[in-house]
mmCIF file with all atom_site columns, C-alpha atoms in Angstrom:
data_model
loop_
_atom_site.group_PDB
_atom_site.id
_atom_site.type_symbol
_atom_site.label_atom_id
_atom_site.label_alt_id
_atom_site.label_comp_id
_atom_site.label_asym_id
_atom_site.label_entity_id
_atom_site.label_seq_id
_atom_site.pdbx_PDB_ins_code
_atom_site.Cartn_x
_atom_site.Cartn_y
_atom_site.Cartn_z
_atom_site.occupancy
_atom_site.B_iso_or_equiv
_atom_site.pdbx_formal_charge
_atom_site.auth_seq_id
_atom_site.auth_comp_id
_atom_site.auth_asym_id
_atom_site.auth_atom_id
_atom_site.pdbx_PDB_model_num
ATOM 1   C CA . VAL A 1 1   ? 52.944 33.563 -7.380  1.00 89.00 ? 1   VAL A CA 1
ATOM 2   C CA . LYS A 1 2   ? 55.938 32.934 -5.135  1.00 91.00 ? 2   LYS A CA 1
ATOM 3   C CA . LEU A 1 3   ? 53.707 31.687 -2.309  1.00 94.00 ? 3   LEU A CA 1
ATOM 4   C CA . ILE A 1 4   ? 51.945 29.061 -4.409  1.00 96.00 ? 4   ILE A CA 1
ATOM 5   C CA . MET A 1 5   ? 54.530 28.076 -7.022  1.00 96.00 ? 5   MET A CA 1
ATOM 6   C CA . PRO A 1 6   ? 55.863 24.909 -5.349  1.00 97.00 ? 6   PRO A CA 1
ATOM 7   C CA . THR A 1 7   ? 52.299 23.600 -5.043  1.00 98.00 ? 7   THR A CA 1
ATOM 8   C CA . VAL A 1 8   ? 51.453 24.657 -8.609  1.00 98.00 ? 8   VAL A CA 1
ATOM 9   C CA . VAL A 1 9   ? 54.413 22.603 -9.862  1.00 98.00 ? 9   VAL A CA 1
ATOM 10  C CA . LYS A 1 10  ? 53.395 19.621 -7.727  1.00 98.00 ? 10  LYS A CA 1
ATOM 11  C CA . ILE A 1 11  ? 49.797 19.716 -8.974  1.00 98.00 ? 11  ILE A CA 1
ATOM 12  C CA . ALA A 1 12  ? 50.923 20.168 -12.576 1.00 98.00 ? 12  ALA A CA 1
ATOM 13  C CA . LYS A 1 13  ? 53.169 17.103 -12.324 1.00 98.00 ? 13  LYS A CA 1
ATOM 14  C CA . ASN A 1 14  ? 50.312 15.070 -10.864 1.00 98.00 ? 14  ASN A CA 1
ATOM 15  C CA . TYR A 1 15  ? 47.733 16.083 -13.469 1.00 98.00 ? 15  TYR A CA 1
ATOM 16  C CA . GLN A 1 16  ? 50.147 15.793 -16.379 1.00 98.00 ? 16  GLN A CA 1
ATOM 17  C CA . THR A 1 17  ? 50.209 12.057 -15.645 1.00 98.00 ? 17  THR A CA 1
ATOM 18  C CA . LYS A 1 18  ? 46.416 12.130 -16.112 1.00 98.00 ? 18  LYS A CA 1
ATOM 19  C CA . GLY A 1 19  ? 46.620 13.770 -19.535 1.00 97.00 ? 19  GLY A CA 1
ATOM 20  C CA . ILE A 1 20  ? 46.205 17.434 -18.577 1.00 98.00 ? 20  ILE A CA 1
ATOM 21  C CA . SER A 1 21  ? 48.613 19.874 -20.245 1.00 98.00 ? 21  SER A CA 1
ATOM 22  C CA . PHE A 1 22  ? 49.893 22.963 -18.480 1.00 98.00 ? 22  PHE A CA 1
ATOM 23  C CA . ILE A 1 23  ? 51.388 26.177 -19.833 1.00 98.00 ? 23  ILE A CA 1
ATOM 24  C CA . ALA A 1 24  ? 52.656 29.182 -17.902 1.00 97.00 ? 24  ALA A CA 1
ATOM 25  C CA . ILE A 1 25  ? 52.777 32.575 -19.579 1.00 97.00 ? 25  ILE A CA 1
ATOM 26  C CA . SER A 1 26  ? 54.542 35.687 -18.320 1.00 96.00 ? 26  SER A CA 1
ATOM 27  C CA . SER A 1 27  ? 53.024 38.890 -19.673 1.00 97.00 ? 27  SER A CA 1
ATOM 28  C CA . ASN A 1 28  ? 54.802 41.395 -17.445 1.00 97.00 ? 28  ASN A CA 1
ATOM 29  C CA . ASP A 1 29  ? 56.742 44.281 -18.967 1.00 97.00 ? 29  ASP A CA 1
ATOM 30  C CA . ALA A 1 30  ? 60.268 42.890 -18.727 1.00 95.00 ? 30  ALA A CA 1
ATOM 31  C CA . SER A 1 31  ? 61.928 46.087 -19.926 1.00 95.00 ? 31  SER A CA 1
ATOM 32  C CA . ALA A 1 32  ? 60.540 48.073 -17.002 1.00 96.00 ? 32  ALA A CA 1
ATOM 33  C CA . TYR A 1 33  ? 60.811 45.143 -14.567 1.00 96.00 ? 33  TYR A CA 1
ATOM 34  C CA . PRO A 1 34  ? 64.116 43.313 -15.194 1.00 95.00 ? 34  PRO A CA 1
ATOM 35  C CA . ALA A 1 35  ? 63.281 40.687 -12.547 1.00 94.00 ? 35  ALA A CA 1
ATOM 36  C CA . ASP A 1 36  ? 60.568 39.538 -14.970 1.00 95.00 ? 36  ASP A CA 1
ATOM 37  C CA . ALA A 1 37  ? 62.913 39.342 -17.962 1.00 96.00 ? 37  ALA A CA 1
ATOM 38  C CA . PRO A 1 38  ? 63.041 36.028 -19.877 1.00 95.00 ? 38  PRO A CA 1
ATOM 39  C CA . GLU A 1 39  ? 66.454 35.061 -18.481 1.00 95.00 ? 39  GLU A CA 1
ATOM 40  C CA . ALA A 1 40  ? 65.288 35.574 -14.902 1.00 96.00 ? 40  ALA A CA 1
ATOM 41  C CA . MET A 1 41  ? 62.061 33.701 -15.580 1.00 95.00 ? 41  MET A CA 1
ATOM 42  C CA . LEU A 1 42  ? 63.998 30.806 -17.145 1.00 95.00 ? 42  LEU A CA 1
ATOM 43  C CA . ASN A 1 43  ? 66.147 30.572 -14.027 1.00 96.00 ? 43  ASN A CA 1
ATOM 44  C CA . GLU A 1 44  ? 63.032 30.577 -11.852 1.00 95.00 ? 44  GLU A CA 1
ATOM 45  C CA . ALA A 1 45  ? 61.382 27.874 -13.971 1.00 96.00 ? 45  ALA A CA 1
ATOM 46  C CA . LEU A 1 46  ? 64.489 25.705 -13.669 1.00 97.00 ? 46  LEU A CA 1
ATOM 47  C CA . ARG A 1 47  ? 64.753 26.348 -9.928  1.00 97.00 ? 47  ARG A CA 1
ATOM 48  C CA . GLN A 1 48  ? 61.100 25.427 -9.406  1.00 97.00 ? 48  GLN A CA 1
ATOM 49  C CA . GLY A 1 49  ? 61.336 22.337 -11.619 1.00 97.00 ? 49  GLY A CA 1
ATOM 50  C CA . PHE A 1 50  ? 58.721 23.287 -14.198 1.00 98.00 ? 50  PHE A CA 1
ATOM 51  C CA . THR A 1 51  ? 57.617 20.306 -16.283 1.00 98.00 ? 51  THR A CA 1
ATOM 52  C CA . PHE A 1 52  ? 55.575 22.485 -18.618 1.00 98.00 ? 52  PHE A CA 1
ATOM 53  C CA . PRO A 1 53  ? 56.326 25.246 -21.128 1.00 97.00 ? 53  PRO A CA 1
ATOM 54  C CA . TYR A 1 54  ? 56.925 28.725 -19.787 1.00 96.00 ? 54  TYR A CA 1
ATOM 55  C CA . LEU A 1 55  ? 56.150 31.277 -22.461 1.00 96.00 ? 55  LEU A CA 1
ATOM 56  C CA . ILE A 1 56  ? 56.859 34.984 -22.677 1.00 96.00 ? 56  ILE A CA 1
ATOM 57  C CA . ASP A 1 57  ? 54.045 37.246 -23.893 1.00 97.00 ? 57  ASP A CA 1
ATOM 58  C CA . ASP A 1 58  ? 56.344 40.110 -24.894 1.00 95.00 ? 58  ASP A CA 1
ATOM 59  C CA . THR A 1 59  ? 53.618 42.036 -26.739 1.00 97.00 ? 59  THR A CA 1
ATOM 60  C CA . GLN A 1 60  ? 51.088 41.370 -23.955 1.00 97.00 ? 60  GLN A CA 1
ATOM 61  C CA . ALA A 1 61  ? 48.595 40.376 -26.661 1.00 98.00 ? 61  ALA A CA 1
ATOM 62  C CA . VAL A 1 62  ? 47.792 37.071 -24.955 1.00 97.00 ? 62  VAL A CA 1
ATOM 63  C CA . ALA A 1 63  ? 47.076 38.740 -21.613 1.00 97.00 ? 63  ALA A CA 1
ATOM 64  C CA . LYS A 1 64  ? 44.824 41.252 -23.330 1.00 97.00 ? 64  LYS A CA 1
ATOM 65  C CA . ALA A 1 65  ? 43.023 38.591 -25.378 1.00 97.00 ? 65  ALA A CA 1
ATOM 66  C CA . TYR A 1 66  ? 42.246 36.560 -22.248 1.00 96.00 ? 66  TYR A CA 1
ATOM 67  C CA . GLN A 1 67  ? 41.560 39.662 -20.162 1.00 96.00 ? 67  GLN A CA 1
ATOM 68  C CA . ALA A 1 68  ? 44.150 38.572 -17.623 1.00 96.00 ? 68  ALA A CA 1
ATOM 69  C CA . ALA A 1 69  ? 44.312 40.865 -14.647 1.00 92.00 ? 69  ALA A CA 1
ATOM 70  C CA . CYS A 1 70  ? 46.940 39.591 -12.262 1.00 93.00 ? 70  CYS A CA 1
ATOM 71  C CA . THR A 1 71  ? 49.646 37.050 -11.652 1.00 92.00 ? 71  THR A CA 1
ATOM 72  C CA . PRO A 1 72  ? 48.702 34.335 -11.307 1.00 93.00 ? 72  PRO A CA 1
ATOM 73  C CA . ASP A 1 73  ? 45.478 34.104 -13.280 1.00 94.00 ? 73  ASP A CA 1
ATOM 74  C CA . PHE A 1 74  ? 44.361 30.501 -13.894 1.00 97.00 ? 74  PHE A CA 1
ATOM 75  C CA . TYR A 1 75  ? 42.434 29.283 -16.946 1.00 98.00 ? 75  TYR A CA 1
ATOM 76  C CA . LEU A 1 76  ? 41.272 25.708 -17.567 1.00 98.00 ? 76  LEU A CA 1
ATOM 77  C CA . PHE A 1 77  ? 40.082 24.520 -20.953 1.00 98.00 ? 77  PHE A CA 1
ATOM 78  C CA . ASP A 1 78  ? 38.183 21.313 -21.609 1.00 96.00 ? 78  ASP A CA 1
ATOM 79  C CA . GLY A 1 79  ? 38.779 18.834 -24.443 1.00 93.00 ? 79  GLY A CA 1
ATOM 80  C CA . ASP A 1 80  ? 36.857 21.111 -26.832 1.00 95.00 ? 80  ASP A CA 1
ATOM 81  C CA . LEU A 1 81  ? 39.094 24.046 -25.831 1.00 96.00 ? 81  LEU A CA 1
ATOM 82  C CA . ALA A 1 82  ? 36.213 25.826 -24.114 1.00 97.00 ? 82  ALA A CA 1
ATOM 83  C CA . CYS A 1 83  ? 37.302 27.816 -21.071 1.00 98.00 ? 83  CYS A CA 1
ATOM 84  C CA . VAL A 1 84  ? 35.516 26.099 -18.182 1.00 98.00 ? 84  VAL A CA 1
ATOM 85  C CA . TYR A 1 85  ? 37.412 27.670 -15.301 1.00 98.00 ? 85  TYR A CA 1
ATOM 86  C CA . ARG A 1 86  ? 38.970 31.026 -14.659 1.00 98.00 ? 86  ARG A CA 1
ATOM 87  C CA . GLY A 1 87  ? 39.713 31.608 -11.055 1.00 96.00 ? 87  GLY A CA 1
ATOM 88  C CA . ARG A 1 88  ? 41.993 31.361 -8.129  1.00 97.00 ? 88  ARG A CA 1
ATOM 89  C CA . PHE A 1 89  ? 44.304 28.539 -7.144  1.00 98.00 ? 89  PHE A CA 1
ATOM 90  C CA . ASP A 1 90  ? 42.915 28.446 -3.603  1.00 98.00 ? 90  ASP A CA 1
ATOM 91  C CA . ALA A 1 91  ? 42.151 30.832 -0.734  1.00 97.00 ? 91  ALA A CA 1
ATOM 92  C CA . ALA A 1 92  ? 45.773 31.244 0.416   1.00 96.00 ? 92  ALA A CA 1
ATOM 93  C CA . THR A 1 93  ? 47.293 34.678 0.049   1.00 93.00 ? 93  THR A CA 1
ATOM 94  C CA . PRO A 1 94  ? 50.446 36.158 1.563   1.00 91.00 ? 94  PRO A CA 1
ATOM 95  C CA . GLY A 1 95  ? 49.688 37.013 5.160   1.00 90.00 ? 95  GLY A CA 1
ATOM 96  C CA . ASN A 1 96  ? 46.369 35.202 5.639   1.00 94.00 ? 96  ASN A CA 1
ATOM 97  C CA . ASN A 1 97  ? 48.077 32.067 7.018   1.00 94.00 ? 97  ASN A CA 1
ATOM 98  C CA . LEU A 1 98  ? 45.816 29.697 5.065   1.00 97.00 ? 98  LEU A CA 1
ATOM 99  C CA . PRO A 1 99  ? 47.536 26.606 3.683   1.00 97.00 ? 99  PRO A CA 1
ATOM 100 C CA . VAL A 1 100 ? 48.385 26.479 -0.007  1.00 98.00 ? 100 VAL A CA 1
ATOM 101 C CA . THR A 1 101 ? 46.393 23.541 -1.366  1.00 98.00 ? 101 THR A CA 1
ATOM 102 C CA . GLY A 1 102 ? 45.299 24.391 -4.905  1.00 98.00 ? 102 GLY A CA 1
ATOM 103 C CA . SER A 1 103 ? 41.814 23.245 -3.902  1.00 98.00 ? 103 SER A CA 1
ATOM 104 C CA . ASP A 1 104 ? 39.857 25.524 -6.243  1.00 98.00 ? 104 ASP A CA 1
ATOM 105 C CA . LEU A 1 105 ? 41.877 24.613 -9.322  1.00 98.00 ? 105 LEU A CA 1
ATOM 106 C CA . THR A 1 106 ? 42.054 20.914 -8.486  1.00 98.00 ? 106 THR A CA 1
ATOM 107 C CA . ALA A 1 107 ? 38.278 20.744 -8.030  1.00 98.00 ? 107 ALA A CA 1
ATOM 108 C CA . ALA A 1 108 ? 37.920 22.117 -11.558 1.00 98.00 ? 108 ALA A CA 1
ATOM 109 C CA . LEU A 1 109 ? 40.568 19.720 -12.892 1.00 98.00 ? 109 LEU A CA 1
ATOM 110 C CA . GLU A 1 110 ? 38.796 16.758 -11.301 1.00 98.00 ? 110 GLU A CA 1
ATOM 111 C CA . ALA A 1 111 ? 35.457 17.803 -12.790 1.00 98.00 ? 111 ALA A CA 1
ATOM 112 C CA . VAL A 1 112 ? 36.979 17.998 -16.276 1.00 97.00 ? 112 VAL A CA 1
ATOM 113 C CA . LEU A 1 113 ? 38.618 14.586 -15.894 1.00 97.00 ? 113 LEU A CA 1
ATOM 114 C CA . LYS A 1 114 ? 35.285 13.068 -14.807 1.00 97.00 ? 114 LYS A CA 1
ATOM 115 C CA . GLY A 1 115 ? 33.411 14.719 -17.670 1.00 96.00 ? 115 GLY A CA 1
ATOM 116 C CA . GLU A 1 116 ? 31.378 16.755 -15.197 1.00 97.00 ? 116 GLU A CA 1
ATOM 117 C CA . ALA A 1 117 ? 30.483 20.424 -15.272 1.00 97.00 ? 117 ALA A CA 1
ATOM 118 C CA . VAL A 1 118 ? 32.905 22.696 -13.468 1.00 98.00 ? 118 VAL A CA 1
ATOM 119 C CA . ASN A 1 119 ? 31.343 24.634 -10.603 1.00 96.00 ? 119 ASN A CA 1
ATOM 120 C CA . GLU A 1 120 ? 30.106 27.927 -12.032 1.00 94.00 ? 120 GLU A CA 1
ATOM 121 C CA . GLN A 1 121 ? 30.945 29.725 -8.785  1.00 94.00 ? 121 GLN A CA 1
ATOM 122 C CA . GLN A 1 122 ? 34.533 30.738 -9.524  1.00 97.00 ? 122 GLN A CA 1
ATOM 123 C CA . ILE A 1 123 ? 36.426 33.182 -7.351  1.00 97.00 ? 123 ILE A CA 1
ATOM 124 C CA . PRO A 1 124 ? 38.824 35.473 -9.232  1.00 96.00 ? 124 PRO A CA 1
ATOM 125 C CA . SER A 1 125 ? 42.538 35.209 -8.624  1.00 94.00 ? 125 SER A CA 1
ATOM 126 C CA . LEU A 1 126 ? 44.213 37.710 -6.351  1.00 89.00 ? 126 LEU A CA 1
ATOM 127 C CA . GLY A 1 127 ? 47.790 38.675 -6.955  1.00 87.00 ? 127 GLY A CA 1
ATOM 128 C CA . CYS A 1 128 ? 50.029 41.380 -8.272  1.00 90.00 ? 128 CYS A CA 1
ATOM 129 C CA . ASN A 1 129 ? 48.587 43.311 -11.179 1.00 94.00 ? 129 ASN A CA 1
ATOM 130 C CA . ILE A 1 130 ? 50.117 42.536 -14.539 1.00 96.00 ? 130 ILE A CA 1
ATOM 131 C CA . LYS A 1 131 ? 52.911 45.005 -15.152 1.00 96.00 ? 131 LYS A CA 1
ATOM 132 C CA . TRP A 1 132 ? 51.556 46.580 -18.317 1.00 97.00 ? 132 TRP A CA 1
ATOM 133 C CA . LYS A 1 133 ? 53.743 48.387 -20.802 1.00 96.00 ? 133 LYS A CA 1
ATOM 134 C CA . ARG A 1 134 ? 53.257 52.109 -20.977 1.00 92.00 ? 134 ARG A CA 1
ATOM 135 C CA . VAL A 1 135 ? 52.006 53.208 -24.327 1.00 79.00 ? 135 VAL A CA 1
#
């Protein structure tokens, strides 16, 4: 997430002007990982300049309902609230030296705005596993 966050914020700001809403949700176990606690996440959201809600999934019910696997995991819903995209932001990962562009997500966003079908070939996100609570 740290690698792509400035570009995520930039893309969110751009597409919010086109009528797309964005929401970020943290589902990590904050009690076991204090760096992911709400206060720390609020500071990060302010530092990054989030222009969208940043929610805390303390029970992890949202992550489970959407079968989220890692951070970040991107979902795009159309005007009928059907999930039309679940995939990566782009091909950049820490260490592969590819530029962070958001190309995969923006292609899906553009398709939705044009009323076109989103490409069915969607590559899953790669990132840190969600820090699940121990039961």
